[in-house]
Coordinates of C-alpha atoms in Angstrom, one line a residue:
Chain G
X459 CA 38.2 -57.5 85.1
X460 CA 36.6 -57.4 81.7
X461 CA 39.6 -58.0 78.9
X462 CA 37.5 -56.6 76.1
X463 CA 38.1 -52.5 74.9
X464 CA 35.3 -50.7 73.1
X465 CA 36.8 -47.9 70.6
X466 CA 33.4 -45.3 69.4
X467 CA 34.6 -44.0 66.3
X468 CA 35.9 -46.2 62.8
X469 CA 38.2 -42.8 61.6
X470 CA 41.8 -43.3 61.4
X471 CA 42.0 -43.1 65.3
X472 CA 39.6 -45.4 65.7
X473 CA 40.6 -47.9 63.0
X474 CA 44.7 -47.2 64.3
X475 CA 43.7 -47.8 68.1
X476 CA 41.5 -51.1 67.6
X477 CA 44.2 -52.7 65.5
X478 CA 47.1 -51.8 68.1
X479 CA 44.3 -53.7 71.0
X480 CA 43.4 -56.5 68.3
X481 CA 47.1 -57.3 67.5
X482 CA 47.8 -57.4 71.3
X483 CA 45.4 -59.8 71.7
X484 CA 42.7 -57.8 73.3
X485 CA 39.0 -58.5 71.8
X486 CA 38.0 -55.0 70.6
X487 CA 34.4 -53.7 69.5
X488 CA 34.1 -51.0 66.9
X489 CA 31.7 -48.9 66.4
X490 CA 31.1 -46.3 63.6
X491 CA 28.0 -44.3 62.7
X492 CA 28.3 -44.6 59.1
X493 CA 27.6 -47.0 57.2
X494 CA 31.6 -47.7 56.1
X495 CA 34.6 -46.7 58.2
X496 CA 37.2 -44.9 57.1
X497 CA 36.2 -41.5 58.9
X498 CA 37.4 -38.1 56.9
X499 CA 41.0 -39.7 55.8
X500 CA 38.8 -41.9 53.2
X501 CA 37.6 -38.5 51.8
X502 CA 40.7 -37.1 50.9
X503 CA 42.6 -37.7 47.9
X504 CA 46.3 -37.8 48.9
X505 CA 48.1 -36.5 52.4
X506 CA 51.1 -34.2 53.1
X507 CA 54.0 -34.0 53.4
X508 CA 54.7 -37.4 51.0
X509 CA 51.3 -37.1 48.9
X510 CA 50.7 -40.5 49.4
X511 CA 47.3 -41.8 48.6
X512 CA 45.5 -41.7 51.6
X513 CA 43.3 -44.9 51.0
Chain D
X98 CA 41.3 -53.2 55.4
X99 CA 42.1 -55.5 57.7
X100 CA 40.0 -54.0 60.6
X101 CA 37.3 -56.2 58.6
X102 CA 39.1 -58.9 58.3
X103 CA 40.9 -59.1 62.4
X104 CA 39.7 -62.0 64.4
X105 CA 39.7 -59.6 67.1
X106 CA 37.7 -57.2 65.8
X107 CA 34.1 -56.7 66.2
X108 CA 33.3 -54.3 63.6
X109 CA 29.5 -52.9 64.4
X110 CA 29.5 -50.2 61.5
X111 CA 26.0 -47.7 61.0
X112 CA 25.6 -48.4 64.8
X113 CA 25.6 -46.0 67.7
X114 CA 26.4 -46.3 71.9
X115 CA 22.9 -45.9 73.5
X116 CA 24.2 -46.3 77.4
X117 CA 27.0 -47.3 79.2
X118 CA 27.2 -48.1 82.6
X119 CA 29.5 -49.0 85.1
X120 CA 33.6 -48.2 86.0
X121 CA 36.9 -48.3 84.8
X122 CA 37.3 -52.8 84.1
X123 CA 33.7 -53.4 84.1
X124 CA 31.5 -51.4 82.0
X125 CA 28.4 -52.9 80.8
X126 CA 27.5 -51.2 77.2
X127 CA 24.4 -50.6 75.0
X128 CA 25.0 -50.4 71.2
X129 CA 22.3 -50.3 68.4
X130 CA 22.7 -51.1 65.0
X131 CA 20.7 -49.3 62.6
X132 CA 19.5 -51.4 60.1
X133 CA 20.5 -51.0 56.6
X134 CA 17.6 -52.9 55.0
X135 CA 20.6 -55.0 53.5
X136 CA 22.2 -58.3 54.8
X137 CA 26.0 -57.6 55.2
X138 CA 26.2 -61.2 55.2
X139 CA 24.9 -61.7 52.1
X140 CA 25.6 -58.8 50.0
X141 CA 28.6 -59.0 47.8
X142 CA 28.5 -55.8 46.8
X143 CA 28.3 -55.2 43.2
X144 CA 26.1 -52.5 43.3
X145 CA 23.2 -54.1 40.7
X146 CA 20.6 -52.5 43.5
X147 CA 22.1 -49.2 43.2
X148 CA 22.2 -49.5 39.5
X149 CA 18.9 -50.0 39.0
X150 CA 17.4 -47.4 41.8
X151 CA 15.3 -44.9 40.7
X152 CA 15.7 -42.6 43.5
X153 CA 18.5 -40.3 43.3
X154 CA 20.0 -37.6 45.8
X155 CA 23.0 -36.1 46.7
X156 CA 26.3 -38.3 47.8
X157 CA 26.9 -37.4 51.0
X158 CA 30.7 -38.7 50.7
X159 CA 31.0 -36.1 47.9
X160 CA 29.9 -33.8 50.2
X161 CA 26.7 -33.1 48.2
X162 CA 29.1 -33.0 45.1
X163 CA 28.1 -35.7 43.2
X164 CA 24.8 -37.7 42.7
X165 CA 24.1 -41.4 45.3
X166 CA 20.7 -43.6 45.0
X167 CA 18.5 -44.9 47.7
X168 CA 20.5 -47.9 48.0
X169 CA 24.1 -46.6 48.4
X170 CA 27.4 -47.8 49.3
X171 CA 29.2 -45.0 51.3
X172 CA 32.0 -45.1 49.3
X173 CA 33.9 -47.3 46.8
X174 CA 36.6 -48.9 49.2
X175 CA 34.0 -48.2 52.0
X176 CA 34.5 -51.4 54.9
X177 CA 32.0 -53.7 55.2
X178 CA 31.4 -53.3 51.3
X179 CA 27.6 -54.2 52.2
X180 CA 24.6 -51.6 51.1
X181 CA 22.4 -49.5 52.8
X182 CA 19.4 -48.3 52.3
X183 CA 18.4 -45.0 53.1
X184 CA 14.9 -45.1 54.3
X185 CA 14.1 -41.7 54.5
X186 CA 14.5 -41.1 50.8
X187 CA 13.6 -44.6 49.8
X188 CA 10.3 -45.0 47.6
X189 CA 9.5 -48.7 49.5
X190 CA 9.4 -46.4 53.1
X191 CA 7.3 -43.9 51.5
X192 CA 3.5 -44.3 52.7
X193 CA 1.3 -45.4 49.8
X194 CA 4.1 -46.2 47.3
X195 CA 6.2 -49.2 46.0
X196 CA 9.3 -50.0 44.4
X197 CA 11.2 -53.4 45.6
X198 CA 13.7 -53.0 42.3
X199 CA 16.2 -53.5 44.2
X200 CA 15.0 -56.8 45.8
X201 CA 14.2 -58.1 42.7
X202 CA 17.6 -57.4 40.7
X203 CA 19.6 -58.6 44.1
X204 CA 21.0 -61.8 43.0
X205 CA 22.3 -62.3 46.5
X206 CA 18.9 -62.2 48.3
X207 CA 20.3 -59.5 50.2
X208 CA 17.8 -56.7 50.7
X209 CA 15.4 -57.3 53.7
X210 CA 12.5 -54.8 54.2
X211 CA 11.7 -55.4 57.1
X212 CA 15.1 -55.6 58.9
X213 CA 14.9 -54.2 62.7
X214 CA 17.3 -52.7 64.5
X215 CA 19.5 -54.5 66.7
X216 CA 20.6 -54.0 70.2
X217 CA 23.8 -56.0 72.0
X218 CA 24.8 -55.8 75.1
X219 CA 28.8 -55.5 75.5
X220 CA 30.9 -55.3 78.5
X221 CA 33.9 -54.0 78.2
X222 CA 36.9 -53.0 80.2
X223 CA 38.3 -49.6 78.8
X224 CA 36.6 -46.7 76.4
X225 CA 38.7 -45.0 73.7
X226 CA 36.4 -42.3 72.1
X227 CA 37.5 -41.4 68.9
X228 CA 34.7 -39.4 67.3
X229 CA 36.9 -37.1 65.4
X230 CA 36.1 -33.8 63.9
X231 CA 33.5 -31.6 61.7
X232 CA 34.6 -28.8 59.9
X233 CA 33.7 -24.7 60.1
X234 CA 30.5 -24.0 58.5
X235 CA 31.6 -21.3 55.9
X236 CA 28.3 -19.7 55.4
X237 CA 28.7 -18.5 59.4
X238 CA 30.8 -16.0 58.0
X239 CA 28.8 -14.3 54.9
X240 CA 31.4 -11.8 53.5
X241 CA 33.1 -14.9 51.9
X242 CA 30.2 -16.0 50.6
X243 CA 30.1 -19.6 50.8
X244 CA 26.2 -21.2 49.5
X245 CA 25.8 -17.8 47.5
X246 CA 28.9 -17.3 45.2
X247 CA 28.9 -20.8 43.6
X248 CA 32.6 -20.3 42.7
X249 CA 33.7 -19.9 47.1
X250 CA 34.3 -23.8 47.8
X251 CA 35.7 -25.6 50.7
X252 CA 38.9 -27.5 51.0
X253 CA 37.3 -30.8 51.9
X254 CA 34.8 -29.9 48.4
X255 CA 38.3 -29.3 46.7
X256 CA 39.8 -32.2 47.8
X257 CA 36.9 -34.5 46.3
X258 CA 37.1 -32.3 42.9
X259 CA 41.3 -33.5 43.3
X260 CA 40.4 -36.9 43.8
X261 CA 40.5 -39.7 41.0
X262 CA 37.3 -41.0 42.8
X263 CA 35.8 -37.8 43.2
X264 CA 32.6 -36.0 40.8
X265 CA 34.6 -34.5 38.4
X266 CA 37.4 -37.4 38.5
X267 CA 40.1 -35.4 39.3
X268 CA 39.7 -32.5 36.8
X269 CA 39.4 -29.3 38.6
X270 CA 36.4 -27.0 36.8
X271 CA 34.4 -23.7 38.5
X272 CA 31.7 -25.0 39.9
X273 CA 29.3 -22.9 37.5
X274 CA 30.8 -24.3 35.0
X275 CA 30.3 -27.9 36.3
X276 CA 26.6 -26.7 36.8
X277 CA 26.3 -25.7 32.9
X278 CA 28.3 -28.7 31.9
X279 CA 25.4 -30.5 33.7
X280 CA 22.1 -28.9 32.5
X281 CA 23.3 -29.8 28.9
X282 CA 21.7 -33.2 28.3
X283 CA 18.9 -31.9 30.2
X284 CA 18.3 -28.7 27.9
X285 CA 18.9 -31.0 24.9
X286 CA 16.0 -33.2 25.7
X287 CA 13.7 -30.5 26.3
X288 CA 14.8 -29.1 22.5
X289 CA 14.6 -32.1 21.5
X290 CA 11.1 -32.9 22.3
X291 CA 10.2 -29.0 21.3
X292 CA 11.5 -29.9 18.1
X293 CA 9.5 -33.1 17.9
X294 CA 6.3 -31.8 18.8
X295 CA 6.1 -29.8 15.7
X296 CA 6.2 -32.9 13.3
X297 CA 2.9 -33.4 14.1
X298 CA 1.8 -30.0 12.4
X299 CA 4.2 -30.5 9.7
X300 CA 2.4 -33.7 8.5
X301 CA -1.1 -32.7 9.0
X302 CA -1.0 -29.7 7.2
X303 CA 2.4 -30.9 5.1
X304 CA 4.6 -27.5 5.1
X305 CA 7.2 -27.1 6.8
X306 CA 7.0 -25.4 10.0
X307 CA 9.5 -22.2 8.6
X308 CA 7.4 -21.8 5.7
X309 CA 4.5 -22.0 8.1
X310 CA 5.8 -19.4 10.4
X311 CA 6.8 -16.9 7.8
X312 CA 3.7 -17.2 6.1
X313 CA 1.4 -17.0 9.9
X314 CA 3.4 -14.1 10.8
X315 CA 2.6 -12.2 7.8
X316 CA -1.1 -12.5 8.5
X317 CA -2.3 -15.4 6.4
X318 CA -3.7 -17.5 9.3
X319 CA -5.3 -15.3 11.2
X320 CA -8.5 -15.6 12.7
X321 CA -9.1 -19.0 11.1
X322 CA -7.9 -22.8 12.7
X323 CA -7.1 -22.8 16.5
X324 CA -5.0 -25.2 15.2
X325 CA -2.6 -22.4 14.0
X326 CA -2.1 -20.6 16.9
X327 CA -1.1 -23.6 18.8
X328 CA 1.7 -24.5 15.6
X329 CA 3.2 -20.9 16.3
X330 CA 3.5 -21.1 19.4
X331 CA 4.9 -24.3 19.4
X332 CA 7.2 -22.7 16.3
X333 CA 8.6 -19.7 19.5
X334 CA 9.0 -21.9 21.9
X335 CA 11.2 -24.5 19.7
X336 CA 13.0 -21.6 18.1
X337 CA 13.3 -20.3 21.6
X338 CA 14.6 -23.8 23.2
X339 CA 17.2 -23.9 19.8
X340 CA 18.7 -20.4 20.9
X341 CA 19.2 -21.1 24.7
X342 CA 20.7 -24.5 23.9
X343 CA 23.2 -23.0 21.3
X344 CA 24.4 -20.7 24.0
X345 CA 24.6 -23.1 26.6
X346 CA 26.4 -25.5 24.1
X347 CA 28.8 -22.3 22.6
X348 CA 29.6 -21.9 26.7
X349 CA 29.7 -25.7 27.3
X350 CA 32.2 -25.9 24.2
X351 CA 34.5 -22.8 26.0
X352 CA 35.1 -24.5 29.2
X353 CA 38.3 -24.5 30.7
X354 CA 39.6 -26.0 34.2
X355 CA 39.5 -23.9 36.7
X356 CA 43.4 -22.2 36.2
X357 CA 43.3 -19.2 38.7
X358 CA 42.9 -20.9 42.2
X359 CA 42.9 -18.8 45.8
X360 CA 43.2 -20.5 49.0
X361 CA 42.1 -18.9 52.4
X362 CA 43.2 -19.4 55.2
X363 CA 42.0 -20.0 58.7
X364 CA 38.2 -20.0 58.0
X365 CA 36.3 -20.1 61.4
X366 CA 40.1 -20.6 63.4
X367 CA 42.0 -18.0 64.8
X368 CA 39.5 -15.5 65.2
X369 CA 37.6 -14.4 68.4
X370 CA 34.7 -14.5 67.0
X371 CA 34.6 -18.6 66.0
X372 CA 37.5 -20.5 67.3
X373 CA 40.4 -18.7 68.9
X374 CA 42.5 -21.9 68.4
X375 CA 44.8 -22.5 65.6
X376 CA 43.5 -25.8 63.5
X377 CA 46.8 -26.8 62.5
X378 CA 46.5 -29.0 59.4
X379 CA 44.6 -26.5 57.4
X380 CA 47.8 -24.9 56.2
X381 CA 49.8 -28.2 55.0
X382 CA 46.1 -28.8 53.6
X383 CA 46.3 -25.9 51.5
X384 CA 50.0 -26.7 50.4
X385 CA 48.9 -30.3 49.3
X386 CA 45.9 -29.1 47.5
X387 CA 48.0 -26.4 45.5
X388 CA 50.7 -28.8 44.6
X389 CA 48.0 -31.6 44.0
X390 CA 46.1 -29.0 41.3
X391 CA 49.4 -28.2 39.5
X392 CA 50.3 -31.6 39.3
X393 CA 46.9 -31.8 37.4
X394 CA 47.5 -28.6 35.4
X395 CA 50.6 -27.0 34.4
X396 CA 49.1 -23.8 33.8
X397 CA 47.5 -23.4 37.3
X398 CA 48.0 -20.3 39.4
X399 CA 48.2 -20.8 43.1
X400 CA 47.8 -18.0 45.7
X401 CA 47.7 -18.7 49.5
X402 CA 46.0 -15.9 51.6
X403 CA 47.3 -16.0 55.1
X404 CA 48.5 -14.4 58.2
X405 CA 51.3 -16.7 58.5
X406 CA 51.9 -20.1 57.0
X407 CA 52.3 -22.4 59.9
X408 CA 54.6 -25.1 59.1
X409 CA 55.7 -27.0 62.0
X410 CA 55.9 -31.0 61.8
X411 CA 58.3 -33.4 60.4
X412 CA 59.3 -32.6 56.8
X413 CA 56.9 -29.5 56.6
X414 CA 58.6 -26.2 56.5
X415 CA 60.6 -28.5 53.1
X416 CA 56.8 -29.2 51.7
X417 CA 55.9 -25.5 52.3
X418 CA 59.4 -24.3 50.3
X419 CA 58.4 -27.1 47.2
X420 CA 55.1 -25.8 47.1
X421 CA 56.7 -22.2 46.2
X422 CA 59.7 -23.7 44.0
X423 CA 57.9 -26.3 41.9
X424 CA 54.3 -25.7 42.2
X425 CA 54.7 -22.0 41.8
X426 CA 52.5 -21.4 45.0
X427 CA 52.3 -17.8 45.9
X428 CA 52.1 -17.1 49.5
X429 CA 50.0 -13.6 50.1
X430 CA 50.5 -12.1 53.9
X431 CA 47.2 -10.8 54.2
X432 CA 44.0 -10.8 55.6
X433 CA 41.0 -11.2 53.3
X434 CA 37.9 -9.0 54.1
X435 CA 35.4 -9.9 51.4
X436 CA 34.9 -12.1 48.4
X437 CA 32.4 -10.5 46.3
X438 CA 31.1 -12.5 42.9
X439 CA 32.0 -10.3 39.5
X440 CA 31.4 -10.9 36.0
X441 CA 30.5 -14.4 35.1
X442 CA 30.5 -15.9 38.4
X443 CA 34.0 -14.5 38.7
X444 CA 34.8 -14.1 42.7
X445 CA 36.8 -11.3 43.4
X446 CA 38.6 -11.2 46.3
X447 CA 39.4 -8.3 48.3
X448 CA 42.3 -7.9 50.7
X449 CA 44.8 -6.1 52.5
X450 CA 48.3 -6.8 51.4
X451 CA 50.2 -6.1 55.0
X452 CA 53.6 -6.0 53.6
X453 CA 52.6 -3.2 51.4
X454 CA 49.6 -1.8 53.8
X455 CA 47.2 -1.2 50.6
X456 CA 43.8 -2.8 50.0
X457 CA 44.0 -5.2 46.5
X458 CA 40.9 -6.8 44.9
X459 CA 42.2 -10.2 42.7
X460 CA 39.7 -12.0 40.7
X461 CA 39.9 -15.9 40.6
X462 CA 38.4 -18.8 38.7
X463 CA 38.3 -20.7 42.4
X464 CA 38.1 -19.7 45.6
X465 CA 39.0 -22.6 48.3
X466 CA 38.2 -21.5 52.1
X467 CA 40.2 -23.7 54.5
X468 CA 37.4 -24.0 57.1
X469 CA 38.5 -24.8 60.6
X470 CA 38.7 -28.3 62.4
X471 CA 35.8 -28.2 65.0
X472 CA 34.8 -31.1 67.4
X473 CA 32.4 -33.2 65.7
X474 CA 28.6 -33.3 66.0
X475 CA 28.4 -36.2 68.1
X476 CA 31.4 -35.3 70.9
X477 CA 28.8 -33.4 73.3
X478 CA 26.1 -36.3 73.0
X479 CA 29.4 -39.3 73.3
X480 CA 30.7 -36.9 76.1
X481 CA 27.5 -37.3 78.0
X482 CA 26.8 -41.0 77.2
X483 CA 30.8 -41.6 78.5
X484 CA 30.2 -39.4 81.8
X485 CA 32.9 -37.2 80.7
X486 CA 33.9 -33.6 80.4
X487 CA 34.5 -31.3 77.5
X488 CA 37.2 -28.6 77.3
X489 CA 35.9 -25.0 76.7
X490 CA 36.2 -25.4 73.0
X491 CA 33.7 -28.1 73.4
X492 CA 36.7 -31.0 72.6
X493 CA 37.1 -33.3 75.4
X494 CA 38.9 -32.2 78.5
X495 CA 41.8 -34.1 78.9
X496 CA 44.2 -34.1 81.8
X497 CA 47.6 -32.6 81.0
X498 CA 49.5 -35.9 82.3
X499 CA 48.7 -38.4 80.8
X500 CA 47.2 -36.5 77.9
X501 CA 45.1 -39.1 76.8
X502 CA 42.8 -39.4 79.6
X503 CA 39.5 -38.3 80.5
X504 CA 37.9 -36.6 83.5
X505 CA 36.7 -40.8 83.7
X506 CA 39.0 -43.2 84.7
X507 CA 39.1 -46.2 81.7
X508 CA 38.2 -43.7 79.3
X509 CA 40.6 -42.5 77.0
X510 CA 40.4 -40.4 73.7
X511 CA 42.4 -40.0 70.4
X512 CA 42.8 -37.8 67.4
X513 CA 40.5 -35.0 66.2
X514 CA 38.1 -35.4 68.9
X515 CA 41.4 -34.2 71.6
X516 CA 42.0 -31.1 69.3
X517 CA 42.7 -30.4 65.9
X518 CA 46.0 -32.8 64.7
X519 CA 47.0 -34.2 61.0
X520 CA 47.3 -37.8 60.4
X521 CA 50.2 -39.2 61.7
X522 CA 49.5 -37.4 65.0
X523 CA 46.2 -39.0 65.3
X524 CA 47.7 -42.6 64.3
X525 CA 50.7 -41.6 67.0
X526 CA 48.1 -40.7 69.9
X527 CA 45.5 -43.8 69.0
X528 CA 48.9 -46.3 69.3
X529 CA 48.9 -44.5 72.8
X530 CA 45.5 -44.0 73.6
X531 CA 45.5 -48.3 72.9
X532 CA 48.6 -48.9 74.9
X533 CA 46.5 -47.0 78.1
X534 CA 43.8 -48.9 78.0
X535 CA 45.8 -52.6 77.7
X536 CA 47.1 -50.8 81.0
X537 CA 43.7 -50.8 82.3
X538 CA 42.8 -54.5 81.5
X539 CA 46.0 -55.1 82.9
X540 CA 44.9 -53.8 86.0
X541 CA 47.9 -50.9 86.2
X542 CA 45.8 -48.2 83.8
X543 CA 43.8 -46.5 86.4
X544 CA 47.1 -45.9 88.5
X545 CA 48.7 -43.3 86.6
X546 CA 45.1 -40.9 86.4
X547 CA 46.1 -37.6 87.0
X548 CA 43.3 -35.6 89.1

């Protein structure tokens, strides 16, 4: 049994899912296609319904 | 933030999933990372390359909005901080030409020509795609007129025009207006040097070049020095250049933000000829935007064209009723059949009012098209990499217990890329999406799989 996950995708999903595994304990390899992550969430400005800024 | 920072986390950013191979517990992974032409070890990021770069383009973060170099960070906050180079644009790719600015103002030693790609080998036992979401192209539906009315934006575009960080830094102007505010240096140079170049007349045959002009135009000149001829023209085109920079500067001067600001809704959703689906966020979207943009300016005018306003999560039917009582959002019932461009790059927007069954034309200052939440590029190319199957709106197929898993066993996806969602739906389902595959490297995941 392999104890490491791979998560494809550094959006909010991505980023949310690989921290959950990391702070379990469970190596995690993230890969994103850009070269930041942050997915669409880092393009917007603030998010319903609190308009809290999304960064 | 601290996805960079995790012991736990291997962060491969500008890399893509070439093969994978294998079952649930044991699958044996290629991934290749592009290469930036910059050493993320190295690089600090302050942006010195970028600076100096002499090759601009259009900032793909911006959405095309604002202006990036060669050498570009993503985006401000953007994790790893480290530069890229875009090699396709760059003058040091080019065949026959040179630059190396950048290597030679990076104090860091950071840029690296002739970086290769790299490819590692990972095995791995559970897959959690999360490859999100592209949104509706707008010009598929030409009687809104997106890419020809300059006015007709996007949501996403509106958002970045919202946004401290954004081109405009949070001011919201027409994008015509943005377009004119930015041709303005430009035309003065070109004045400028129109202006200039008739010095050189001026002192060789010392008059001035009105006097000149006056005098050429009432025949004196004729027929004699070519020199002359080449002084008058000059004389039009300088006299010319003054005008059109006046006009642009009188229009420049008379700018105002955008006041008059129309949202439409579902773009490309909820309509058999796109996506049938609903995209769920757009509305609250719209809301946030409106409340967002009178927040900015007092004086904005807000007006929501929908079939319904569609708000259903925690806390939203309460954001949908402030948006009316303190942002002054009007909420139109109607379904909007054209957007034609009027006077001034003014887009007019033609509709049917269904409460009152009559056909109204409103003109705006702005209009915002809240395009639909489609899957993204990548899901059909990631679906076949994975093994997996996609749903028939081309998201993947999920089974309906447990929702999170794939036609695969040990592969399990989260957020946009299972259907449209908001944000704290996609941070709900990745929590979930992580908890099933601990399952699997626990050995247990794989029991549950429903058929």
């Amino acid at each position: 049994m392999n104890r490491d996950v791979l998560v494809i995708g550094g959006g909010i999903a991505g980023i949310q899912a690989s921290l959950d595994l990391a702070e379990m304990g469970i190596k995690v390899h993230l890969v994103e296609r850009l070269p930041s992550i942050g997915g669409r969430m880092a393009q917007l400005d603030k998010t319903f319904p609190t308009n809290d800024c999304a960064l | 933030m601290d996805v960079g920072r995790h012991p736990n986390i291997n962060l491969l950013a500008y890399s893509e999933v070439e093969k994978v191979e294998g079952q649930a517990g044991d699958f044996r992974v290629t991934v290749r990372k592009k290469p930036r032409y910059v050493d993320e070890s190295k690089c600090t990021g302050c942006g010195a390359c970028a600076e100096k770069c002499p090759t601009v383009t259009s900032d793909e973060y911006n959405l095309g909005l604002g202006k990036a170099k060669a050498i570009y960070k993503y985006f401000a906050q953007g994790i790893p901080s480290a530069y890229t180079i875009d090699a396709t644009i760059c003058r040091n790719f080019q065949p026959g030409k040179k630059c190396g600015i950048c290597q030679k103002v990076c104090q860091a030693g950071a840029i690296d020509y002739k970086q290769e790609a790299k490819i590692f080998e990972l095995s791995v036992g559970a897959i959690i795609a999360a490859t999100g979401y592209d949104l509706f192209d707008a010009r598929r539906i030409p009687e809104y007129g997106y890419g020809r009315i300059r006015n007709v934006i996007t949501a996403l575009e509106f958002e970045r025009f919202l946004s401290a960080s954004g081109p405009t830094h949070g001011h919201v102007y027409r994008v015509t207006d943005l377009a004119a505010q930015e041709a303005l240096p430009e035309m003065e140079k070109v004045c400028q040097k129109a202006v200039k170049g008739l010095e050189r007349y001026e002192k060789q045959f010392s008059m001035t070049s009105d006097e000149f002009y006056g005098r050429y135009e009432s025949g004196e000149f004729k027929g004699g020095n070519e020199e002359y001829d080449k002084w008058a023209a000059a004389v039009v085109a300088a006299r010319k250049a003054t005008a059109e920079l006046e006009v642009l500067q009188k229009k420049v001067e008379s700018i105002e933000s955008a006041h008059r600001l129309a949202f439409i809704q579902c773009v490309g959703s909820r309509d058999i000829r796109f996506n049938k689906y609903c995209s769920g966020f757009c509305c609250m979207h719209a809301i946030k935007e409106a409340i967002i943009a009178r927040e900015h300016d007092r004086d904005a005018q807000v007006y929501i064209f929908g079939m319904d306003i569609r708000a259903v999560g925690k806390g939203f039917e309460e954001y949908r009723n402030r948006g009316a009582k303190e942002a002054g959002v009007h909420y139109i019932r109607s379904r909007v059949a054209e957007i034609t461009e009027g006077k001034n790059h003014t887009p007019i927007i033609w509709y049917e009012d269904t409460k009152e069954r009559v056909v109204r034309q409103m003109p705006v200052d702005l209009v915002i098209l809240s395009t639909a939440c489609q899957p993204s590029a990548s899901t059909r190319r990631v679906a076949e990499l994975l093994g997996i199957e996609l749903n028939e709106f081309g998201f993947y197929k999920t089974a309906s217990y447990p929702p999170l898993d794939t036609t695969r066993p040990g592969i399990f996806i989260c957020g946009c890329a299972h259907s449209p969602m908001d944000i704290p739906e996609s941070v709900a389902q990745a929590s979930s999406a992580a908890a099933r595959a601990a399952q699997v490297l626990a050995g247990s995941g794989t029991m549950r799989l429903a058929s």
